[in-house]
Coordinates of C-alpha atoms in Angstrom, one line a residue:
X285 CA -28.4 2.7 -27.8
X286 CA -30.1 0.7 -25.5
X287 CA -29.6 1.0 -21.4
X288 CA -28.5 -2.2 -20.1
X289 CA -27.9 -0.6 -16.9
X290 CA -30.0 -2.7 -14.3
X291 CA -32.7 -0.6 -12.5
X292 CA -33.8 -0.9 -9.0
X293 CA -37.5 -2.4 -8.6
X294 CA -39.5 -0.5 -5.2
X295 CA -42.3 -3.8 -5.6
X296 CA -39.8 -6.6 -4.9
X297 CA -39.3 -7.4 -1.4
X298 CA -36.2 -7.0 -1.4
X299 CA -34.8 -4.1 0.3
X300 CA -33.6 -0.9 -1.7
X301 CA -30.6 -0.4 -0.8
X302 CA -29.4 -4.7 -1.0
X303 CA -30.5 -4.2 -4.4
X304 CA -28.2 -1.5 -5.2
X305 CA -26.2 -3.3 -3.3
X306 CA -25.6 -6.4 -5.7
X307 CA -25.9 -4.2 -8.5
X308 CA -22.4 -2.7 -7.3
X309 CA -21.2 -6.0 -6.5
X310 CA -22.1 -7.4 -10.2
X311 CA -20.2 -4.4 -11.3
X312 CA -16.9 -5.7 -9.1
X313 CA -17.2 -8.8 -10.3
X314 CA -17.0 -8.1 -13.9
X315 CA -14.5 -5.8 -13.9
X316 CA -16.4 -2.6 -15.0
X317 CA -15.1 -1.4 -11.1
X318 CA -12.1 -2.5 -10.8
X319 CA -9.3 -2.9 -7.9
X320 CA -7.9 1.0 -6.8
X321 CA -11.0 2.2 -9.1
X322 CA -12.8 5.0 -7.3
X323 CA -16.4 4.3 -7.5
X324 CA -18.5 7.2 -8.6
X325 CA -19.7 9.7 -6.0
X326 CA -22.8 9.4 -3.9
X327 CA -24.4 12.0 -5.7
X328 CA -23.7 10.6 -8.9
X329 CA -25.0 7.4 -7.9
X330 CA -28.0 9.4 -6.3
X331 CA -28.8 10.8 -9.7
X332 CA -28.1 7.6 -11.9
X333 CA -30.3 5.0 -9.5
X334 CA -32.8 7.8 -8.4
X335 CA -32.9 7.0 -4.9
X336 CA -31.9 8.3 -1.7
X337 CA -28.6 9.4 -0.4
X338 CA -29.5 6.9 2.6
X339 CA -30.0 3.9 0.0
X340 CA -26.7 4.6 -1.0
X341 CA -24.3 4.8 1.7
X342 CA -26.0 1.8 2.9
X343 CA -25.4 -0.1 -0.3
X344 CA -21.9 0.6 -0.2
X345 CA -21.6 0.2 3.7
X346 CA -22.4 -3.3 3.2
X347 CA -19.6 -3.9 0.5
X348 CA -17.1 -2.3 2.7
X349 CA -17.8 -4.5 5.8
X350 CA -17.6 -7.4 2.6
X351 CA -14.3 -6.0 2.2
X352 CA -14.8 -5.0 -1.2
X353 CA -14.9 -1.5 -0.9
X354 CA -12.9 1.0 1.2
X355 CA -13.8 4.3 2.0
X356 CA -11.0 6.7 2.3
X357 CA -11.6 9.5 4.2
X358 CA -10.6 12.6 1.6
X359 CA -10.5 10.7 -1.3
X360 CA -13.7 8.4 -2.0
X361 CA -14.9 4.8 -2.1
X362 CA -12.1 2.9 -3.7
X363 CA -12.5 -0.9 -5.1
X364 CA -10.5 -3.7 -3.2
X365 CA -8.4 -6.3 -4.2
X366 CA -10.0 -9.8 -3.8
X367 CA -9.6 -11.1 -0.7
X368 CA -7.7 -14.5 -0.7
X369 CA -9.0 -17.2 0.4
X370 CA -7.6 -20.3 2.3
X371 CA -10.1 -23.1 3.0
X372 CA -9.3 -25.1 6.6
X373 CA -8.7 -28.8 6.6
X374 CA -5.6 -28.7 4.2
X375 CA -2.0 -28.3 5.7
X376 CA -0.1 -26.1 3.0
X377 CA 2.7 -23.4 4.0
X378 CA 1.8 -19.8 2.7
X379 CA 4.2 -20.2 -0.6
X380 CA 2.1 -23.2 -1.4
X381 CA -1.3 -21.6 -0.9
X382 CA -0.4 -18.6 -2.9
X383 CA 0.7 -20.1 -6.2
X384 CA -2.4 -22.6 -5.8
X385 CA -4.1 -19.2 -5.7
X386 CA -1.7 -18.2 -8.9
X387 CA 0.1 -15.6 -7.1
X388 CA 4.2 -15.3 -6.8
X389 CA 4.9 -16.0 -3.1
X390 CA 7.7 -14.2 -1.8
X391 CA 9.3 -12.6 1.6
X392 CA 11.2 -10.3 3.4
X393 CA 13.6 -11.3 6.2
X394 CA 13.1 -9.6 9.6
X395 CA 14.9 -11.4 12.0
X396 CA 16.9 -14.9 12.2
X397 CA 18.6 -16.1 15.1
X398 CA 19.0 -19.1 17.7
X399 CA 17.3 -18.2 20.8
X400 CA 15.6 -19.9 24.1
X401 CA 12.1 -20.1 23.1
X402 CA 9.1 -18.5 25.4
X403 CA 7.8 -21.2 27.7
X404 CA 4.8 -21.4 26.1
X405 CA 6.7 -22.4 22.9
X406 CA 9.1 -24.8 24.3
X407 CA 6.5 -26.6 25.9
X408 CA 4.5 -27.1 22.7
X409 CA 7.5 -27.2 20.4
X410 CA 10.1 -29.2 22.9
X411 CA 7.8 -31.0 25.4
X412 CA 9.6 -28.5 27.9
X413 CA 13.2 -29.0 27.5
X414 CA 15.1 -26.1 27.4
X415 CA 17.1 -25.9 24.4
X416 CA 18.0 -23.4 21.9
X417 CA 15.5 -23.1 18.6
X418 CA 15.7 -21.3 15.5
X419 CA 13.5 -18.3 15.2
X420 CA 12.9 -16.7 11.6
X421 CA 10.7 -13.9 11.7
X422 CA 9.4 -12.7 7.9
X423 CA 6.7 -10.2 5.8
X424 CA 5.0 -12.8 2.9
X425 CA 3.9 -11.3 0.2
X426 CA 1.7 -12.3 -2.6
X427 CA 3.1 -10.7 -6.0
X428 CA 5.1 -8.2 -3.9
X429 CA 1.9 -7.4 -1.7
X430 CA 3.2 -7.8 2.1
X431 CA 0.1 -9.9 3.6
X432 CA 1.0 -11.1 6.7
X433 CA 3.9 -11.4 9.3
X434 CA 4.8 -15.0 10.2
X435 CA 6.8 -15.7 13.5
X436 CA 8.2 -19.3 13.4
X437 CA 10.6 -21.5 15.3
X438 CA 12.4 -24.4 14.7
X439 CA 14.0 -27.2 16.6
X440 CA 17.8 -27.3 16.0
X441 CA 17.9 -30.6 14.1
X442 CA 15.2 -29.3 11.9
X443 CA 16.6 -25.8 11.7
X444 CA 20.0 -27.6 10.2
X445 CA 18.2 -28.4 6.6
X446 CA 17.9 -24.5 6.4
X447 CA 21.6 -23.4 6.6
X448 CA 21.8 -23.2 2.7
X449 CA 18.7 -21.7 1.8
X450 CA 17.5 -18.3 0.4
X451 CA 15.2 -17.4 3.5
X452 CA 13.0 -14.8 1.5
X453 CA 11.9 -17.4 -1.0
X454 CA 12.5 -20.9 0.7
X455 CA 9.2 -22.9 1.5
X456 CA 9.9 -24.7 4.4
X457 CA 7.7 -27.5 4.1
X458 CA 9.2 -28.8 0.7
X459 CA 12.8 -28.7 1.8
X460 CA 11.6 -30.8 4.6
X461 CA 10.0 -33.4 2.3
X462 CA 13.2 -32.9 0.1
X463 CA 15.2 -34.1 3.2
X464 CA 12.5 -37.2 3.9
X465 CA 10.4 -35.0 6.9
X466 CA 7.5 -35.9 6.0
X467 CA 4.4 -33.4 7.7
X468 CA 1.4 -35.4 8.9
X469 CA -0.8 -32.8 10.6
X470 CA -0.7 -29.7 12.3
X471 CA -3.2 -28.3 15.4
X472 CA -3.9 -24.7 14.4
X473 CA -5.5 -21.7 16.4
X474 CA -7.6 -18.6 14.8
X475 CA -8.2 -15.8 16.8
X476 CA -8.8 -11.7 16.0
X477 CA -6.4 -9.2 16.9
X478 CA -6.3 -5.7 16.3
X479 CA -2.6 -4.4 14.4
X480 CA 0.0 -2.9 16.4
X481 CA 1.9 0.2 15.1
X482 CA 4.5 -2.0 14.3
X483 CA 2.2 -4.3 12.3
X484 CA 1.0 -1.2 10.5
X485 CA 4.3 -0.2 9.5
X486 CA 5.4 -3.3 8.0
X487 CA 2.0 -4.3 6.2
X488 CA 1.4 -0.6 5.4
X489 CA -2.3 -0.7 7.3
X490 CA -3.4 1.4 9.9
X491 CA -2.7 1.0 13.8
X492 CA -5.5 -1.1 15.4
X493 CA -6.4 -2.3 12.0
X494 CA -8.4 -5.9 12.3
X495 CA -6.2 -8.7 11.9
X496 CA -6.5 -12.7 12.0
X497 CA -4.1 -14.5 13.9
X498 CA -2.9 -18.2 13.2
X499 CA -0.8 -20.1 15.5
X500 CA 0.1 -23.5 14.2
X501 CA 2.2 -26.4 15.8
X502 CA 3.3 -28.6 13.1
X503 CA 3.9 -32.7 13.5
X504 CA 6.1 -34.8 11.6
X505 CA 4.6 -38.7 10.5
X506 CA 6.8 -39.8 13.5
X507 CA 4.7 -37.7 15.5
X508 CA 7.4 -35.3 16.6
X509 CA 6.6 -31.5 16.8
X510 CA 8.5 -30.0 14.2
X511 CA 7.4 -26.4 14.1
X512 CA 5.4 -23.9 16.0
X513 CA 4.6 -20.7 14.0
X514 CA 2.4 -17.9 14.6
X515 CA 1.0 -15.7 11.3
X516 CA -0.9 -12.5 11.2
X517 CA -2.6 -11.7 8.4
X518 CA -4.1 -8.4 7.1
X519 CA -7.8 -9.1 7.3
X520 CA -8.8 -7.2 4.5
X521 CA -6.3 -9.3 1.8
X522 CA -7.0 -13.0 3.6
X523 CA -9.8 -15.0 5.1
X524 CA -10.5 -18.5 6.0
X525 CA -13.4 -20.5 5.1
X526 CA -14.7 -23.4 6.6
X527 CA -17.3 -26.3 4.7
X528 CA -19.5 -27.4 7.4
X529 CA -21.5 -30.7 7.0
X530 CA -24.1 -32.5 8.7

């Protein structure tokens, strides 16, 4: 039988341990390693590539800051999930981005009540004026996969097209267009944060976790502000990317 198995090449110029490197990552991609697959162990892969233990812990420390592999203290080097991707520019609500991804959004319900908003959110969401808003708070999941927790609040004659719905698998945005609120645009936020115990618990991550943080204010064509909404995602299941051009 012939060995197909790609061999590292000490005369290139390129660095032992990135070549190892995409040889794992090949091995990903195809599906010969796949998602919750423990890799093998760094001697085995000492022994198979004939290189240094070094080589190899930095070949697979530079998939696990890719987010491809996880080391688990105990246990091994397990394979991750792919890491979903949202490109910026578009405004989609997380049910739309997930079955464009082919995934079965979903939700649990947390919390649902009329409350006065925080100032900071009434004077985005209400230019100021105190009034009472409609705050559902929810874990979204992607084929039962809790990803993020999303905080939102609505203004009460928005919150009205609501009353009916199912609020673990309602996407807001189309009942709006259903009831003729249209969206035009939204101004949107990124930042990092690290995962509070609480976050852990309900995403089933670890305390202090890394953890991207949207915060979204949502217009309507009239130009009214229809939604604010702040999501935290697991970082390790979601990232952003941005096209740049010049």
């Amino acid at each position: 039988m012939i060995d197909r198995e790609p061999r590292l090449d000490p005369t290139l110029p390129i660095p032992l341990y990135y070549q190892l490197k995409q040889i794992f990552d090949d091995k990903i991609k195809s599906g010969e390693w796949q998602a919750g697959q423990l890799i093998p162990t760094e001697t085995e892969l000492i022994q198979k590539y004939d290189v240094s233990r070094t080589t190899v812990r930095e070949g697979i420390t530079a998939l696990v800051n890719e987010g491809k592999l996880q080391k688990k203290q105990g246990v091994g080097t397990i394979v991750c999930a792919p890491k979903m991707e949202e490109r910026l520019g578009r405004l989609t609500g997380f049910a739309e981005e997930m079955i464009s991804k082919g995934l079965k959004p979903g939700a649990k319900l947390l919390e649902k009540k009329e409350i006065a908003p925080p100032p900071a959110v009434a004077e985005r969401l209400l230019g100021g004026k105190e009034d009472q808003v409609l705050y559902i708070k929810r874990i979204r999941l992607a084929n039962n996969e809790p990803i993020a927790i999303e905080s939102s609040y609505w203004p009460k004659e928005i919150a009205k097209y609501f009353n009916d719905s199912d609020l673990e698998t309602i996407a807001f945005y189309s009942v709006l267009e259903k009831n003729k609120i249209y969206l035009k645009d939204a101004d949107e936020i990124i930042t990092a944060k690290n995962a509070t115990k609480q976050d852990a618990a309900l995403l089933g991550i670890h305390e202090r976790d890394p953890m991207l943080r949207m915060e979204r204010l949502t217009y309507s064509t009239l130009g009214h502000a229809i939604e604010f909404t702040t999501t935290v995602y697991r970082s390790d299941r979601y990232f952003y990317r941005v096209q740049l051009k010049r």
